Coordinates of C-alpha atoms in Angstrom, one line a residue:
M1 CA 71.2 114.7 119.0
N2 CA 70.6 111.7 121.6
N3 CA 68.5 110.1 118.7
I4 CA 70.9 109.9 116.0
R5 CA 73.2 107.8 115.2
N6 CA 75.6 108.3 112.6
F7 CA 77.3 105.0 110.6
S8 CA 78.9 103.9 107.4
I9 CA 78.6 99.7 106.3
I10 CA 82.5 98.6 105.3
A11 CA 83.7 95.4 103.8
H12 CA 85.5 93.9 101.1
I13 CA 83.8 93.8 97.5
D14 CA 80.9 91.8 96.8
H15 CA 80.7 91.2 100.4
G16 CA 76.7 92.2 100.0
K17 CA 77.1 96.3 101.6
S18 CA 74.5 97.6 98.9
T19 CA 72.4 94.9 99.3
L20 CA 71.8 95.0 103.0
A21 CA 71.5 98.8 102.6
D22 CA 68.2 98.0 100.5
R23 CA 67.1 96.4 103.2
M24 CA 67.4 99.0 106.0
L25 CA 65.9 101.0 103.2
E26 CA 62.9 99.0 103.1
V27 CA 62.7 97.7 106.5
T28 CA 62.4 101.7 107.8
K29 CA 60.5 102.4 104.4
T30 CA 62.6 105.1 103.7
V31 CA 61.7 103.7 100.3
S32 CA 58.2 102.8 99.3
D33 CA 58.0 99.3 97.8
R34 CA 56.9 100.7 94.8
D35 CA 60.2 102.9 94.3
M36 CA 62.2 100.1 95.8
K37 CA 65.1 98.6 93.9
E38 CA 68.4 96.9 93.6
Q39 CA 70.9 98.6 94.8
V40 CA 69.2 101.6 95.5
L41 CA 72.2 104.2 96.4
D42 CA 74.5 103.1 93.9
Q43 CA 73.2 105.9 91.0
M44 CA 75.9 105.4 88.0
D45 CA 74.9 102.8 85.6
L46 CA 78.1 101.4 85.8
E47 CA 77.5 100.6 89.5
R48 CA 75.2 98.6 88.8
E49 CA 76.3 97.0 85.4
R50 CA 79.5 95.6 87.7
G51 CA 77.6 95.1 90.7
I52 CA 80.1 97.4 93.2
T53 CA 79.9 100.5 94.7
I54 CA 82.5 103.6 92.9
K55 CA 81.1 106.9 95.0
M56 CA 79.8 106.9 98.4
T57 CA 76.2 107.8 99.2
P58 CA 74.6 109.0 102.3
V59 CA 71.2 108.5 103.3
T60 CA 69.3 109.4 106.0
M61 CA 66.7 106.7 107.5
R62 CA 63.8 107.1 110.5
W63 CA 63.6 104.3 112.7
T64 CA 61.4 102.9 115.6
P65 CA 62.5 100.0 117.5
P66 CA 60.3 97.7 118.0
H67 CA 59.2 96.0 121.0
R68 CA 60.3 92.4 121.2
E69 CA 61.6 89.8 124.1
E70 CA 64.6 88.7 122.4
S71 CA 66.2 90.9 119.6
G72 CA 68.3 87.7 117.9
I73 CA 71.8 89.7 118.5
K74 CA 70.9 90.9 122.6
N75 CA 67.8 90.6 124.7
Q76 CA 65.6 94.2 125.5
E77 CA 67.0 94.7 128.8
S78 CA 70.4 94.9 127.1
Q79 CA 69.5 96.5 124.2
R80 CA 67.8 99.6 127.0
K81 CA 71.3 99.3 129.1
D82 CA 73.6 100.5 126.0
I83 CA 70.9 102.9 124.7
E84 CA 70.8 104.8 128.4
K85 CA 74.9 104.2 128.5
N86 CA 75.5 106.3 124.7
Q87 CA 73.1 108.5 125.4
D88 CA 72.3 109.7 128.8
A89 CA 68.9 108.5 128.9
K90 CA 66.0 108.9 132.1
S91 CA 64.0 106.3 130.5
D92 CA 64.3 102.9 129.1
D93 CA 61.5 103.6 126.4
L94 CA 62.6 101.9 123.4
S95 CA 60.1 103.5 121.3
S96 CA 61.1 106.6 120.5
E97 CA 61.8 107.5 116.7
F98 CA 65.6 108.0 115.8
I99 CA 67.4 108.8 113.0
L100 CA 69.9 107.1 111.2
N101 CA 72.6 108.4 108.9
L102 CA 73.8 106.2 106.6
I103 CA 77.0 106.6 104.5
D104 CA 77.2 103.7 101.8
T105 CA 80.5 103.0 100.9
P106 CA 82.8 101.6 98.2
G107 CA 84.6 98.1 98.6
H108 CA 87.0 98.2 96.0
V109 CA 90.8 98.8 97.2
D110 CA 90.7 101.6 94.3
F111 CA 88.2 103.2 96.2
S112 CA 89.7 103.0 99.4
Y113 CA 90.6 106.9 99.5
E114 CA 86.6 106.7 99.5
V115 CA 86.3 105.0 102.5
S116 CA 88.5 107.2 104.9
R117 CA 86.3 110.7 103.8
A118 CA 82.8 108.9 104.7
L119 CA 84.7 107.1 108.5
R120 CA 85.6 110.9 109.1
A121 CA 82.1 111.8 109.6
V122 CA 80.3 109.1 111.4
E123 CA 80.7 107.8 115.2
G124 CA 80.2 104.2 113.9
A125 CA 80.7 101.2 111.6
V126 CA 79.5 97.9 110.4
L127 CA 81.8 95.7 109.3
L128 CA 80.3 93.0 107.0
V129 CA 81.5 89.8 106.3
D130 CA 80.6 87.2 103.4
A131 CA 79.3 83.9 105.1
T132 CA 80.8 82.1 102.2
Q133 CA 84.3 83.9 102.0
G134 CA 84.9 84.9 105.5
V135 CA 87.4 87.5 106.4
Q136 CA 89.5 88.8 102.8
A137 CA 92.1 91.6 102.9
Q138 CA 90.3 94.2 102.6
T139 CA 87.8 93.5 105.5
L140 CA 91.6 93.9 107.0
A141 CA 92.1 97.6 105.0
V142 CA 88.9 99.0 106.1
L143 CA 89.1 97.4 109.7
S144 CA 92.6 99.3 110.3
I145 CA 91.0 103.1 108.7
A146 CA 88.1 102.5 111.1
R147 CA 90.1 101.6 114.3
E148 CA 92.8 104.8 114.1
L149 CA 89.6 106.9 113.5
G150 CA 88.5 105.5 116.9
L151 CA 85.0 104.4 115.4
T152 CA 82.8 101.8 117.0
I153 CA 82.7 98.8 115.4
V154 CA 79.4 96.6 114.7
P155 CA 80.7 92.9 113.8
A156 CA 78.1 91.5 111.1
V157 CA 78.0 88.3 108.9
S158 CA 76.4 88.5 105.9
K159 CA 74.9 85.6 103.2
I160 CA 73.8 83.7 106.1
D161 CA 71.2 82.3 103.8
A162 CA 73.4 81.2 101.2
R163 CA 74.1 77.7 99.8
H164 CA 77.6 77.3 100.8
A165 CA 77.4 79.6 103.8
D166 CA 79.5 78.5 106.8
V167 CA 77.6 81.3 109.4
D168 CA 79.4 79.4 112.5
T169 CA 83.1 79.4 111.3
V170 CA 82.6 82.4 109.9
V171 CA 81.1 84.4 113.0
M172 CA 83.9 82.7 115.1
E173 CA 86.5 83.9 112.9
L174 CA 84.9 87.9 112.7
A175 CA 84.9 87.5 116.4
E176 CA 88.8 86.7 116.9
L177 CA 89.6 89.6 114.8
L178 CA 87.7 91.7 116.9
G179 CA 88.4 90.2 120.3
V180 CA 84.8 89.9 121.1
S181 CA 82.2 87.4 122.1
T182 CA 80.4 85.6 119.1
D183 CA 77.1 86.6 120.5
E184 CA 77.7 90.2 119.7
V185 CA 78.3 89.5 115.6
A186 CA 75.0 90.0 113.9
R187 CA 73.6 87.0 111.9
V188 CA 71.9 89.3 108.7
S189 CA 70.6 88.5 105.3
G190 CA 70.5 91.6 102.9
K191 CA 68.4 89.2 100.3
T192 CA 65.8 88.2 102.6
G193 CA 65.8 90.7 105.2
E194 CA 66.5 88.3 108.0
G195 CA 68.7 90.4 111.1
V196 CA 68.3 93.3 109.4
E197 CA 65.8 95.0 112.5
E198 CA 67.8 93.9 114.7
L199 CA 70.9 94.7 113.1
L200 CA 69.5 98.1 113.5
D201 CA 68.2 97.8 117.1
Q202 CA 72.1 97.0 117.9
I203 CA 73.1 100.1 116.0
I204 CA 71.8 102.3 118.2
A205 CA 72.4 100.4 121.0
V206 CA 76.0 100.2 120.6
V207 CA 77.2 103.4 118.5
P208 CA 77.2 106.4 120.3
A209 CA 75.0 109.8 119.6
P210 CA 77.5 112.6 117.9
E211 CA 78.8 115.0 120.9
E212 CA 78.7 118.6 120.5
F213 CA 81.8 120.4 119.9
G214 CA 83.2 122.6 122.1
E215 CA 82.4 126.0 119.8
N216 CA 78.7 127.2 119.1
S217 CA 79.5 128.8 116.1
L218 CA 79.0 126.8 112.6
Q219 CA 81.0 123.8 111.9
G220 CA 80.5 121.3 109.1
L221 CA 83.0 119.3 107.5
V222 CA 83.0 118.4 103.2
F223 CA 83.3 114.6 102.9
D224 CA 82.1 115.1 99.5
F225 CA 80.2 116.9 96.7
D226 CA 78.8 116.9 93.2
F227 CA 77.8 119.3 90.4
S228 CA 74.5 120.8 88.8
P229 CA 74.8 122.5 86.1
H230 CA 71.9 125.0 87.2
R231 CA 73.0 124.7 91.2
G232 CA 77.0 124.6 91.1
V233 CA 78.3 121.9 93.6
V234 CA 76.6 120.4 95.5
A235 CA 78.6 120.1 99.0
Y236 CA 77.8 116.6 101.3
I237 CA 78.3 117.7 105.0
R238 CA 78.3 116.6 108.2
I239 CA 77.7 119.1 110.9
F240 CA 80.0 119.1 114.4
S241 CA 78.5 122.0 115.5
G242 CA 75.8 125.3 114.9
E243 CA 73.2 125.0 112.1
I244 CA 72.8 125.7 108.3
T245 CA 69.4 127.2 107.2
Q246 CA 68.7 128.5 103.7
N247 CA 70.1 132.1 102.4
K248 CA 72.6 132.1 104.8
K249 CA 76.0 133.6 104.5
L250 CA 78.5 130.7 104.6
K251 CA 82.2 130.5 104.1
L252 CA 85.3 127.5 102.8
L253 CA 87.9 128.3 105.4
A254 CA 90.6 126.4 103.4
A255 CA 89.3 128.4 100.3
N256 CA 88.3 131.5 101.6
Q257 CA 85.1 131.6 99.9
T258 CA 82.3 133.0 100.2
F259 CA 78.9 131.9 98.9
G260 CA 74.8 131.8 100.4
A261 CA 73.3 128.2 100.9
A262 CA 71.0 128.2 98.0
E263 CA 69.5 125.1 99.1
V264 CA 69.9 123.2 102.5
G265 CA 68.7 119.2 102.7
I266 CA 69.1 115.5 103.3
F267 CA 69.3 112.8 101.5
S268 CA 66.3 110.0 101.7
P269 CA 67.6 108.5 99.5
T270 CA 66.7 111.4 96.7
A271 CA 67.7 115.0 98.0
S272 CA 64.9 115.8 100.4
P273 CA 65.1 120.0 101.2
Q274 CA 64.9 121.3 105.0
D275 CA 64.3 124.6 106.7
K276 CA 67.9 123.9 108.4
L277 CA 70.5 121.1 109.2
S278 CA 71.9 121.3 112.6
S279 CA 74.5 119.4 114.8
G280 CA 74.8 115.7 114.3
S281 CA 73.1 115.9 111.0
V282 CA 74.3 114.7 107.9
G283 CA 73.2 116.0 104.1
Y284 CA 74.2 118.8 102.1
V285 CA 74.1 122.5 101.2
V286 CA 73.9 123.9 97.6
T287 CA 76.5 126.1 96.9
G288 CA 76.2 127.9 93.8
I289 CA 80.1 128.0 93.0
K290 CA 80.7 126.7 89.4
E291 CA 84.3 127.0 89.0
P292 CA 86.4 123.8 89.5
G293 CA 88.9 123.9 92.4
V294 CA 87.2 125.8 94.7
V295 CA 85.1 123.1 96.7
S296 CA 87.5 120.4 98.2
I297 CA 87.3 117.8 100.3
G298 CA 88.0 118.1 104.0
D299 CA 86.9 121.7 103.5
T300 CA 85.6 123.2 107.0
I301 CA 81.7 125.1 106.1
T302 CA 81.4 127.8 108.8
T303 CA 79.4 131.3 108.7
A304 CA 80.6 134.4 106.9
D305 CA 81.6 135.9 110.3
A306 CA 83.3 132.9 111.8
T307 CA 87.2 133.1 113.4
I308 CA 87.6 129.1 114.0
K309 CA 90.3 126.5 112.9
L310 CA 89.3 123.9 110.2
L311 CA 87.9 120.4 111.5
A312 CA 90.6 117.6 111.0
G313 CA 89.8 116.9 107.2
Y314 CA 91.9 114.5 104.6
E315 CA 95.0 114.1 103.4
P316 CA 94.0 115.1 99.2
P317 CA 94.2 111.7 97.2
Q318 CA 97.2 110.9 95.2
P319 CA 96.8 109.7 92.3
V320 CA 98.7 105.9 92.1
V321 CA 98.7 105.0 88.2
W322 CA 98.7 107.5 85.1
A323 CA 97.8 107.2 81.8
S324 CA 97.6 109.0 78.7
V325 CA 94.2 109.3 76.9
F326 CA 93.6 110.7 73.1
P327 CA 91.2 111.1 71.1
E328 CA 90.5 109.0 68.0
N329 CA 89.7 112.4 66.3
Q330 CA 92.0 115.4 67.3
D331 CA 89.0 117.3 66.7
D332 CA 87.7 116.1 69.3
F333 CA 90.4 117.1 71.9
T334 CA 88.5 120.3 73.2
S335 CA 85.2 118.3 74.2
L336 CA 87.9 115.8 75.9
E337 CA 89.4 118.7 77.8
Q338 CA 86.1 119.8 78.7
S339 CA 84.6 116.3 79.7
L340 CA 87.4 115.9 82.3
E341 CA 86.6 119.7 84.0
R342 CA 83.1 118.1 84.7
L343 CA 84.6 115.1 85.9
L344 CA 86.6 117.0 88.1
L345 CA 84.0 118.3 89.4
T346 CA 82.4 115.6 90.6
D347 CA 86.0 113.2 91.2
S348 CA 88.4 115.5 93.0
S349 CA 91.1 112.4 93.2
L350 CA 90.9 112.5 89.3
Q351 CA 94.1 114.6 87.7
F352 CA 95.3 115.0 84.4
E353 CA 97.8 117.7 82.5
R354 CA 97.9 118.3 78.5
E355 CA 100.2 115.8 76.7
K356 CA 101.3 115.8 72.9
S357 CA 102.3 112.4 70.6
A358 CA 103.9 112.7 67.6
G359 CA 102.0 109.5 67.0
L360 CA 99.0 110.5 68.3
G361 CA 98.3 114.2 68.5
Q362 CA 97.6 115.6 71.8
G363 CA 95.7 114.1 74.7
F364 CA 96.0 114.5 78.7
R365 CA 98.1 112.6 80.7
C366 CA 95.6 111.3 83.4
G367 CA 96.2 110.5 87.2
F368 CA 94.0 107.5 88.5
L369 CA 93.8 106.0 92.3
G370 CA 94.3 102.4 90.3
R371 CA 93.1 100.5 87.2
L372 CA 89.8 100.0 88.4
H373 CA 89.3 104.2 88.7
M374 CA 91.3 104.2 85.8
E375 CA 88.2 101.9 83.8
V376 CA 85.7 103.9 85.4
I377 CA 86.9 107.2 84.0
I378 CA 87.7 106.2 81.1
E379 CA 84.2 104.0 80.7
R380 CA 82.4 107.5 82.5
L381 CA 84.4 109.1 79.0
R382 CA 82.9 107.2 76.3
R383 CA 79.4 106.7 77.7
D384 CA 78.5 110.1 79.1
F385 CA 80.8 113.0 76.4
N386 CA 80.4 110.3 73.4
L387 CA 83.8 110.1 72.6
D388 CA 85.9 107.4 71.1
L389 CA 89.5 107.0 73.0
I390 CA 92.6 106.0 73.1
T391 CA 94.3 105.0 76.1
T392 CA 98.1 103.9 77.0
S393 CA 98.9 101.0 79.2
P394 CA 98.9 102.0 82.6
S395 CA 102.1 103.2 84.7
V396 CA 104.0 104.8 88.1
A397 CA 105.6 107.9 89.0
F398 CA 109.0 107.6 89.2
E399 CA 111.5 109.8 91.3
V400 CA 114.5 110.8 89.0
T401 CA 117.4 112.7 90.0
T402 CA 119.8 113.5 87.1
D403 CA 123.7 114.3 87.7
K404 CA 122.9 117.8 87.9
G405 CA 121.4 117.0 91.2
K406 CA 117.7 118.1 90.1
T407 CA 114.9 115.6 91.0
E408 CA 111.8 115.6 89.3
L409 CA 108.7 113.5 89.1
I410 CA 108.4 111.7 85.8
R411 CA 105.2 110.4 85.1
T412 CA 105.2 109.1 81.7
P413 CA 108.6 107.4 79.7
S414 CA 108.7 109.5 77.3
H415 CA 109.6 112.7 79.2
F416 CA 113.2 110.5 80.9
P417 CA 115.8 111.7 80.8
H418 CA 118.9 110.3 78.4
Y419 CA 120.0 107.5 80.6
G420 CA 123.4 109.0 80.6
E421 CA 122.0 112.3 82.5
I422 CA 121.0 110.0 85.7
K423 CA 121.9 109.5 88.6
N424 CA 119.4 107.4 90.2
I425 CA 115.9 106.5 90.2
K426 CA 113.3 105.9 93.0
E427 CA 109.9 104.6 92.5
P428 CA 106.4 103.7 94.6
W429 CA 106.6 100.5 97.0
V430 CA 103.4 98.8 98.5
E431 CA 102.6 96.9 101.2
L432 CA 100.2 93.8 100.2
T433 CA 97.8 92.2 102.7
I434 CA 96.8 88.4 101.0
R435 CA 94.4 86.7 102.5
T436 CA 94.3 83.2 100.7
P437 CA 93.4 79.4 101.9
K438 CA 96.1 77.9 103.1
D439 CA 96.3 75.2 100.2
Y440 CA 97.4 77.7 97.9
I441 CA 100.6 79.5 99.7
S442 CA 103.1 78.3 97.5
N443 CA 101.3 79.4 94.5
I444 CA 101.5 82.9 95.8
M445 CA 104.5 82.7 97.2
T446 CA 105.9 82.1 93.5
I447 CA 104.1 85.3 92.3
V448 CA 105.3 87.5 94.6
Y449 CA 109.0 86.9 94.0
D450 CA 108.2 86.5 90.1
H451 CA 107.1 90.3 90.5
E452 CA 110.1 91.4 92.4
G453 CA 108.4 91.4 96.3
E454 CA 109.8 90.1 99.3
V455 CA 107.2 88.1 102.0
M456 CA 107.8 89.8 105.2
E457 CA 105.4 87.7 106.8
T458 CA 102.8 84.9 107.2
I459 CA 99.7 84.9 109.7
S460 CA 97.7 81.6 110.6
N461 CA 94.7 81.8 113.1
Q462 CA 91.9 79.1 113.7
T463 CA 90.5 79.4 110.4
T464 CA 91.8 77.6 107.1
R465 CA 93.1 81.1 105.7
L466 CA 96.2 82.6 106.0
T467 CA 97.6 86.8 105.6
V468 CA 100.7 86.9 103.7
L469 CA 102.0 90.4 104.4
A470 CA 104.3 91.4 101.2
Q471 CA 105.9 94.4 100.0
M472 CA 106.5 95.1 96.5
P473 CA 106.7 98.0 93.3
L474 CA 103.8 99.4 92.6
R475 CA 104.8 99.1 89.1
E476 CA 105.0 95.5 89.4
L477 CA 101.6 95.2 91.1
M478 CA 100.3 96.9 88.0
R479 CA 102.0 94.7 85.8
G480 CA 99.1 92.1 85.8
F481 CA 99.8 90.8 89.6
F482 CA 96.1 90.6 90.1
T483 CA 95.0 88.4 87.6
S484 CA 98.3 86.2 88.6
L485 CA 97.1 85.9 91.9
K486 CA 93.7 85.5 91.1
Q487 CA 95.0 81.8 88.6
A488 CA 97.0 81.3 91.0
S489 CA 94.5 81.0 93.8
S490 CA 91.7 79.4 91.6
G491 CA 90.3 82.7 92.0
F492 CA 90.1 82.0 96.0
A493 CA 92.8 84.9 97.5
S494 CA 92.2 88.9 97.7
L495 CA 94.0 91.7 98.3
S496 CA 94.5 94.8 99.4
Y497 CA 97.3 97.3 99.2
E498 CA 99.2 100.8 100.5
I499 CA 102.1 103.1 99.6
I500 CA 104.6 102.8 102.1
D501 CA 107.8 104.6 100.1
Y502 CA 109.6 105.6 97.7
R503 CA 112.5 103.4 97.0
P504 CA 115.8 102.9 94.5
A505 CA 114.7 100.9 90.9
D506 CA 116.7 99.0 89.0
V507 CA 114.9 99.8 85.6
A508 CA 115.6 101.5 82.0
R509 CA 113.6 103.2 79.4
L510 CA 113.3 100.6 76.6
E511 CA 113.0 103.1 73.1
V512 CA 111.6 101.7 70.0
L513 CA 113.3 102.7 66.4
I514 CA 111.5 102.1 63.3
S515 CA 114.0 102.7 60.2
Q516 CA 116.5 104.6 62.7
E517 CA 113.5 106.9 63.7
E518 CA 113.0 106.6 67.8
V519 CA 108.8 106.5 68.7
P520 CA 108.3 108.0 71.6
A521 CA 104.9 107.1 72.3
L522 CA 106.0 103.6 72.3
A523 CA 108.3 104.0 74.9
T524 CA 108.6 102.3 78.5
I525 CA 110.1 101.5 81.7
V526 CA 110.5 97.9 82.1
S527 CA 112.8 96.2 84.9
R528 CA 116.6 95.4 84.0
S529 CA 116.2 91.3 84.6
R530 CA 113.3 91.9 81.3
L531 CA 114.8 94.3 79.7
E532 CA 115.9 91.7 76.6
R533 CA 112.4 89.3 77.1
Q534 CA 110.7 92.5 77.2
A535 CA 112.0 94.3 73.6
R536 CA 111.8 90.7 71.8
E537 CA 107.8 90.6 72.5
T538 CA 107.8 94.3 71.7
A539 CA 109.9 93.6 67.9
E540 CA 108.1 90.6 67.2
R541 CA 104.6 92.4 67.7
L542 CA 105.4 95.3 65.9
K543 CA 107.0 93.4 63.0
E544 CA 102.9 91.2 63.1
L545 CA 101.5 94.6 62.8
L546 CA 102.9 97.5 60.7
P547 CA 101.7 97.3 57.0
Q548 CA 104.4 96.6 54.6
Q549 CA 106.4 99.7 53.2
V550 CA 107.5 100.4 49.8
V551 CA 110.8 100.3 51.0
M552 CA 112.5 97.6 53.9
V553 CA 111.3 98.6 57.8
R554 CA 113.6 97.7 60.3
I555 CA 112.5 97.5 63.9
Q556 CA 115.5 98.1 66.9
V557 CA 114.5 97.9 70.4
Q558 CA 117.1 99.1 72.6
A559 CA 117.7 101.1 76.0
E560 CA 121.0 103.0 77.4
G561 CA 122.2 102.7 73.6
R562 CA 122.3 99.2 73.2
I563 CA 120.1 97.8 70.3
I564 CA 118.7 94.4 72.5
A565 CA 115.9 93.3 69.7
S566 CA 115.8 93.6 65.9
E567 CA 113.6 92.9 63.1
T568 CA 113.2 93.2 59.6
L569 CA 109.9 94.4 57.6
A570 CA 110.5 92.7 54.2
A571 CA 109.2 95.6 51.2
S572 CA 107.0 94.8 49.2
R573 CA 107.5 94.0 46.4
K574 CA 105.4 94.7 42.9
D575 CA 105.7 92.7 39.9
V576 CA 107.7 94.7 37.5
T577 CA 108.0 91.9 34.6
A578 CA 104.5 91.3 34.8
G579 CA 103.5 93.1 31.2
L580 CA 106.7 91.3 29.8
Y581 CA 105.7 88.1 27.4
G582 CA 108.5 85.8 26.5
G583 CA 111.9 87.6 24.5
D584 CA 115.2 87.6 26.3
F585 CA 115.2 86.9 30.1
S586 CA 118.1 90.0 30.0
R587 CA 114.9 92.3 30.0
K588 CA 113.1 91.0 32.9
K589 CA 116.6 91.2 34.5
K590 CA 116.8 94.8 33.4
K591 CA 113.3 95.9 35.0
I592 CA 114.4 94.1 38.0
K593 CA 117.5 95.7 39.2
A594 CA 115.9 98.9 37.9
Q595 CA 113.2 98.3 40.8
R596 CA 115.9 97.5 43.0
K597 CA 117.9 100.8 42.3
G598 CA 114.4 102.7 43.2
K599 CA 114.1 101.3 46.7
K600 CA 117.6 102.0 47.4
R601 CA 117.0 105.8 46.6
L602 CA 114.1 105.4 48.4
Q603 CA 115.2 103.9 51.5
D604 CA 116.8 107.2 52.9
Q605 CA 113.9 109.3 52.2
V606 CA 110.7 107.5 52.9
K607 CA 109.3 108.2 56.2
V608 CA 107.2 105.1 57.9
R609 CA 104.0 106.4 59.1
I610 CA 102.6 104.2 62.0
P611 CA 99.0 103.9 61.9
S612 CA 96.9 104.9 64.8
E613 CA 95.8 101.3 65.0
V614 CA 99.2 100.0 65.8
Y615 CA 99.6 102.3 68.4
I616 CA 95.8 101.0 70.2
K617 CA 97.3 97.2 69.7
M618 CA 100.4 98.2 71.2
M619 CA 99.3 99.9 74.3
R620 CA 96.4 97.1 75.1
D621 CA 98.7 94.3 74.4
D622 CA 101.7 95.8 76.5

């Protein structure tokens, strides 16, 4: 294991992780020039189109450090000493081949869960910072995770060839953040390949080799998985002790499920079958398991007859936002259910449960890690499974206690108890880390307060950027805070967040009545401070969208039994006098009077039908 290095690349979104990984694959000749393309490790079309990493990807590279007088980061003599220290090598020969296992990670705040899973399977992490942007909010978030896990950090500044790069300033900022000298910060360009070989050498020199666990028995940690219709679940694993060979009888400890290893292998970057996976390796095992929910992230794989304890796994992912998803055509409900189950086989962070709406029919209440995660799942349902969907605006889960002492987690406004039965309501709060240029601090303070937030601390350093620590309800974070932050900072501020606790919520359910009949699908949970404004906007918008009926339609918006806003949609009128020519006006008057009487009779009999397009537009405009 002395020649194995397991590491990840961690960074803020769009700081060049995937491009740097491309150059590493190219430099190590893991991918041939003929097969080389941008974002090699991003397998999904969505990842390529958006230019972001959504799902972690492992890859094994082989690298023999070339002989150089100067590496650009550390001289050769210094590298020899580090290698001797890390692997107890007796020789100072740098020409031996090393196995580098890279687990590429997402950078968006929604996928912090993916990052934490990847980092438990490695010993080191390259902390990458864009030379044109400097340290951002998610840089601090992923660094905090890596430090908590005790990983060795390799600092690197990317995009050094960019026109607006301020390399020296960003190198100094990163060195100050980590408490190291500027000489220890790598300088690389994923675009040109400059500095990539030197960075690989530094990873070998600094990141420790894997250590053998005390047990001789097989211990493998499942850090991710995929699904194949023919081969079942393919578990991505890191072996901490022992080895796995093909056809070996294995067991998932937490699930207490045995299976035979149909195939084992590594990613280079496509799946490459191997005779075995040994201690320190990162690879995959084909389980043949086709039932959802059996294989889980953080489970331990061992031999069928072993009696060992679970490895330290992960906390299960907890959705932070919820939205309802309905098929536009109710005939597609079964297809939607099957599609969600298929996605669950590759994304354990997705949660869903059945839901029924009077206006939209049957659908599912789905839980996501954030708005981007929600957008990705919805887009995959549309693209991969050809489904036409109606999606509600995202909301959060509230902890509601009734006057009878019963406490429930309510994920949809229509399930809220009657206001007279509610004793108290709690909602999730988040801690925000905002990185912003100093010129925009006043604007950012304003939008934090506008979203019911509290600024806890403002941290300044030698650079032109500030770090703002704040807390606010997750409900308000989902209410367009990301957009407001970008507008307030001209796009220069960045944000990361984590849920901290549940706190009392001053909210109420806003209900919509159409002709005195409640429409549960249009109910929303709103802060009391915004009740009247939201009610007026809802009533006015519905008046615009609802088609005219043969009778007058009263649109009312209420909260806690009180009508807050009201609008009237006039009845469509047929000219009943159009066929009358000349004669006494009393004939026309008689016709009009009869029409009025008829409409009055219908007023209490006609049920207003709300077209599905109205629901869709109301949800999108929320």
